[in-house]
PDB file of C-alpha atoms in Angstrom:
ATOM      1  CA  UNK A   1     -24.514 -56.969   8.095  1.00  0.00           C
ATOM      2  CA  UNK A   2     -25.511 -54.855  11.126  1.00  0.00           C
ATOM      3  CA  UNK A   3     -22.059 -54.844  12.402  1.00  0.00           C
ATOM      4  CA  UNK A   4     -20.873 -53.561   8.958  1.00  0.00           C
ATOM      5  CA  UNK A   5     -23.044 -50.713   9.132  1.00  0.00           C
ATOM      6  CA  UNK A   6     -21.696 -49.833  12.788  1.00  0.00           C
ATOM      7  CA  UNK A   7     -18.589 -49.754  11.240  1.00  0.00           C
ATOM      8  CA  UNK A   8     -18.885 -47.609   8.184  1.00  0.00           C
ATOM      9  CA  UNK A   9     -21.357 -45.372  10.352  1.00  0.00           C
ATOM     10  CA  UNK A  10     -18.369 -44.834  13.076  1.00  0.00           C
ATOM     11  CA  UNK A  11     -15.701 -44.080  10.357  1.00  0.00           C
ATOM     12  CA  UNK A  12     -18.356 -41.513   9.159  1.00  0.00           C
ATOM     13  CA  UNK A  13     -18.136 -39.613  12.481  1.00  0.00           C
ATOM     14  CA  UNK A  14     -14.386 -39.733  12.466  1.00  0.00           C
ATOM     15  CA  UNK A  15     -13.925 -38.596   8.907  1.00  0.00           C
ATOM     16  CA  UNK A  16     -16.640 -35.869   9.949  1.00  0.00           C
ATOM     17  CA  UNK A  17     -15.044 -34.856  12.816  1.00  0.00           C
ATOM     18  CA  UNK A  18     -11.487 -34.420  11.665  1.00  0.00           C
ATOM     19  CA  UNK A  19     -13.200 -32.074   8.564  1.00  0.00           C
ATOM     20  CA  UNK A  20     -14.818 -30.077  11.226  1.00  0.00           C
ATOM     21  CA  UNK A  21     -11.834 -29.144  13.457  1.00  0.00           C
ATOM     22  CA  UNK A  22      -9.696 -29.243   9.754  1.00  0.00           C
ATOM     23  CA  UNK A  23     -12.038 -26.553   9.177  1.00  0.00           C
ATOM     24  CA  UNK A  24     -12.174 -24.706  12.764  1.00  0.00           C
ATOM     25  CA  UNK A  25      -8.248 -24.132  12.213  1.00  0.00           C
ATOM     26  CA  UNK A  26      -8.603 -22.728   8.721  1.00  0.00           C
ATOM     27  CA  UNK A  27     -11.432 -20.180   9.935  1.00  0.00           C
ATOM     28  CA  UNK A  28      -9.340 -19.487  12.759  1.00  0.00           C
ATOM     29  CA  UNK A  29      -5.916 -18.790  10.824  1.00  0.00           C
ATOM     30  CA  UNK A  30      -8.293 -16.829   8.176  1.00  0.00           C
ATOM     31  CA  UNK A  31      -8.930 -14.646  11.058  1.00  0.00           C
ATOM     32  CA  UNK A  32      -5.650 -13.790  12.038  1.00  0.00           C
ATOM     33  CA  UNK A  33      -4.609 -10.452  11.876  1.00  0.00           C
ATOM     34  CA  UNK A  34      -1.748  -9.713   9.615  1.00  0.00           C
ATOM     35  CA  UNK A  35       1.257  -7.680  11.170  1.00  0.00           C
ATOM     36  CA  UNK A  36       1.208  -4.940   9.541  1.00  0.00           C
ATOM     37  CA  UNK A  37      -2.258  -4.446  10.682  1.00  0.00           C
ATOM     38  CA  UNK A  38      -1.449  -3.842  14.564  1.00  0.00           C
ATOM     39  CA  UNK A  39      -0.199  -0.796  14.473  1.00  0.00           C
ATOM     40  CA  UNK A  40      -3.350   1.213  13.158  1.00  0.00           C
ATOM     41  CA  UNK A  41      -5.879  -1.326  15.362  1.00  0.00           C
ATOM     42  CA  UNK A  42      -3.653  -0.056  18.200  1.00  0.00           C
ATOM     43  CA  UNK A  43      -3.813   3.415  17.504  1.00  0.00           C
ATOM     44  CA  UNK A  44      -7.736   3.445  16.934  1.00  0.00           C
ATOM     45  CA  UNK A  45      -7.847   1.121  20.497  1.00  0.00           C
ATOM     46  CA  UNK A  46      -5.843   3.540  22.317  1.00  0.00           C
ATOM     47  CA  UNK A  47      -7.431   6.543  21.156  1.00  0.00           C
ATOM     48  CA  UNK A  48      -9.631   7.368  24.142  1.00  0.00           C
ATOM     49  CA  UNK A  49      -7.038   6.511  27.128  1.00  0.00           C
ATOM     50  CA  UNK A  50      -4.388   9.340  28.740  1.00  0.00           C
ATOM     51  CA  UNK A  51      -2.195   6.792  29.088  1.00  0.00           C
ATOM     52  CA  UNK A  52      -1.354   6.244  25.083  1.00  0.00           C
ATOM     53  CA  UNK A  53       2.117   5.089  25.718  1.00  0.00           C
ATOM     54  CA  UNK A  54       1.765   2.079  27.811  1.00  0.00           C
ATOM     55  CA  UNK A  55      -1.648   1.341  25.961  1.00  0.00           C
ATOM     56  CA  UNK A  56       0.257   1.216  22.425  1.00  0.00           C
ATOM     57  CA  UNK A  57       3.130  -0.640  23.694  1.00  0.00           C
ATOM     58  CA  UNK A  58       1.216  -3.700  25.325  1.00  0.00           C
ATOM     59  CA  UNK A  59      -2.055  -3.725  22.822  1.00  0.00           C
ATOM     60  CA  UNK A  60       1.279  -3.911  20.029  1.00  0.00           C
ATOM     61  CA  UNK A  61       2.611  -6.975  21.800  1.00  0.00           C
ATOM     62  CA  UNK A  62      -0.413  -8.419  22.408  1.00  0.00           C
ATOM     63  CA  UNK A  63      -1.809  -8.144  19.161  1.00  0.00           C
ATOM     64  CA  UNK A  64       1.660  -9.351  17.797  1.00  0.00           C
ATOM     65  CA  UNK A  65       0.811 -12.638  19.878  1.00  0.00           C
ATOM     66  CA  UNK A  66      -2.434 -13.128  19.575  1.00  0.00           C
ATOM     67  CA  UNK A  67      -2.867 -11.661  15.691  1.00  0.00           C
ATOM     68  CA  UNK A  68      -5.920 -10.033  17.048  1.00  0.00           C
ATOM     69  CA  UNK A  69      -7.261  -6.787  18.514  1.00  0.00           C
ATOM     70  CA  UNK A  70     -10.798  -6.154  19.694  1.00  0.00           C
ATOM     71  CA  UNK A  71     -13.062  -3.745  18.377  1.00  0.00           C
ATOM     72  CA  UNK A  72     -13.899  -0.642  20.077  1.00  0.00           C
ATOM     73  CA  UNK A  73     -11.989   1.759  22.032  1.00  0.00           C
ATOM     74  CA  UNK A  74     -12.584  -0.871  25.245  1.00  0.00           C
ATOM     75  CA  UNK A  75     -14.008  -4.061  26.060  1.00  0.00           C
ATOM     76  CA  UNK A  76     -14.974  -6.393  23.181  1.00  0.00           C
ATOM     77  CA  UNK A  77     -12.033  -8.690  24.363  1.00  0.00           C
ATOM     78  CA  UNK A  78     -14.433 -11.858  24.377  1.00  0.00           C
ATOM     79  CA  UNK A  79     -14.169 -11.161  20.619  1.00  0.00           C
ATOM     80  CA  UNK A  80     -10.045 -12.135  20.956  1.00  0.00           C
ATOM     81  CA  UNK A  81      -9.812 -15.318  23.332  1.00  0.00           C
ATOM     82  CA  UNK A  82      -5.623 -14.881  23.655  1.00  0.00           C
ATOM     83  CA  UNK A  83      -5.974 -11.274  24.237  1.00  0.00           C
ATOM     84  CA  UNK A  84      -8.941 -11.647  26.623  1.00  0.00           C
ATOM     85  CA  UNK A  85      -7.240 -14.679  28.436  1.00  0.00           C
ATOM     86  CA  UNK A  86      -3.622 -12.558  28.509  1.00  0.00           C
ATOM     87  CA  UNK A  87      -2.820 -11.897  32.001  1.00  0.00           C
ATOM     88  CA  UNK A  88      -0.054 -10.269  34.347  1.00  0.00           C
ATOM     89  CA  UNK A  89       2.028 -12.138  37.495  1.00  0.00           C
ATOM     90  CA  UNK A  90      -0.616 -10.644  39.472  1.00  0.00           C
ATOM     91  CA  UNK A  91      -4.086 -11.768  37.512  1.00  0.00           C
ATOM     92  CA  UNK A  92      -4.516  -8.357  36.008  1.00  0.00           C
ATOM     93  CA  UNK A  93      -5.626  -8.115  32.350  1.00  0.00           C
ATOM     94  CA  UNK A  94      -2.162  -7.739  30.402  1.00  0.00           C
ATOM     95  CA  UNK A  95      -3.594  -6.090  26.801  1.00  0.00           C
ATOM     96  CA  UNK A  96      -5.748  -3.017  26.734  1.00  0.00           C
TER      97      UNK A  96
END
């Protein structure tokens, strides 16, 4: 009887485990920024540099990739792992 109760007590923790990362991937796709939405994040993000150009090109294509732009004129990028972790050939953050 013991083993029995192993058993159904192990399936338990699979069938619990599989809802939570069933349920990570939802949150995380719920979270995803749509398209259309990069553009004005960009804008807002790029507001305070000199360099607008460059800053709206790459924070576009980043945000296009990751479907995600921090908050903030800078820093916040812990808040976007794919944009924080984003880097250049030479190790150099690659969004803005």
């Amino acid at each position: 009887m013991a083993g029995g109760r192993r058993a159904y007590t192990a399936l338990f923790a699979v069938l619990l485990l599989v809802a939570l990362i069933a349920l990570a991937d939802v949150a995380e796709a719920k979270n995803r920024l749509p398209l259309r939405e990069c553009k004005p994040r960009c804008t807002y993000r790029c507001s305070a540099t000199s360099h607008k150009k460059p800053c709206m090109f790459f924070c576009q294509k980043c945000c296009a990739t990751c479907r995600c732009v921090p908050p903030g004129v800078y820093g916040n990028k812990q808040k976007c792992a794919c944009y924080n972790n984003w880097k250049t050939k030479e190790g150099k953050p690659k969004c803005p």
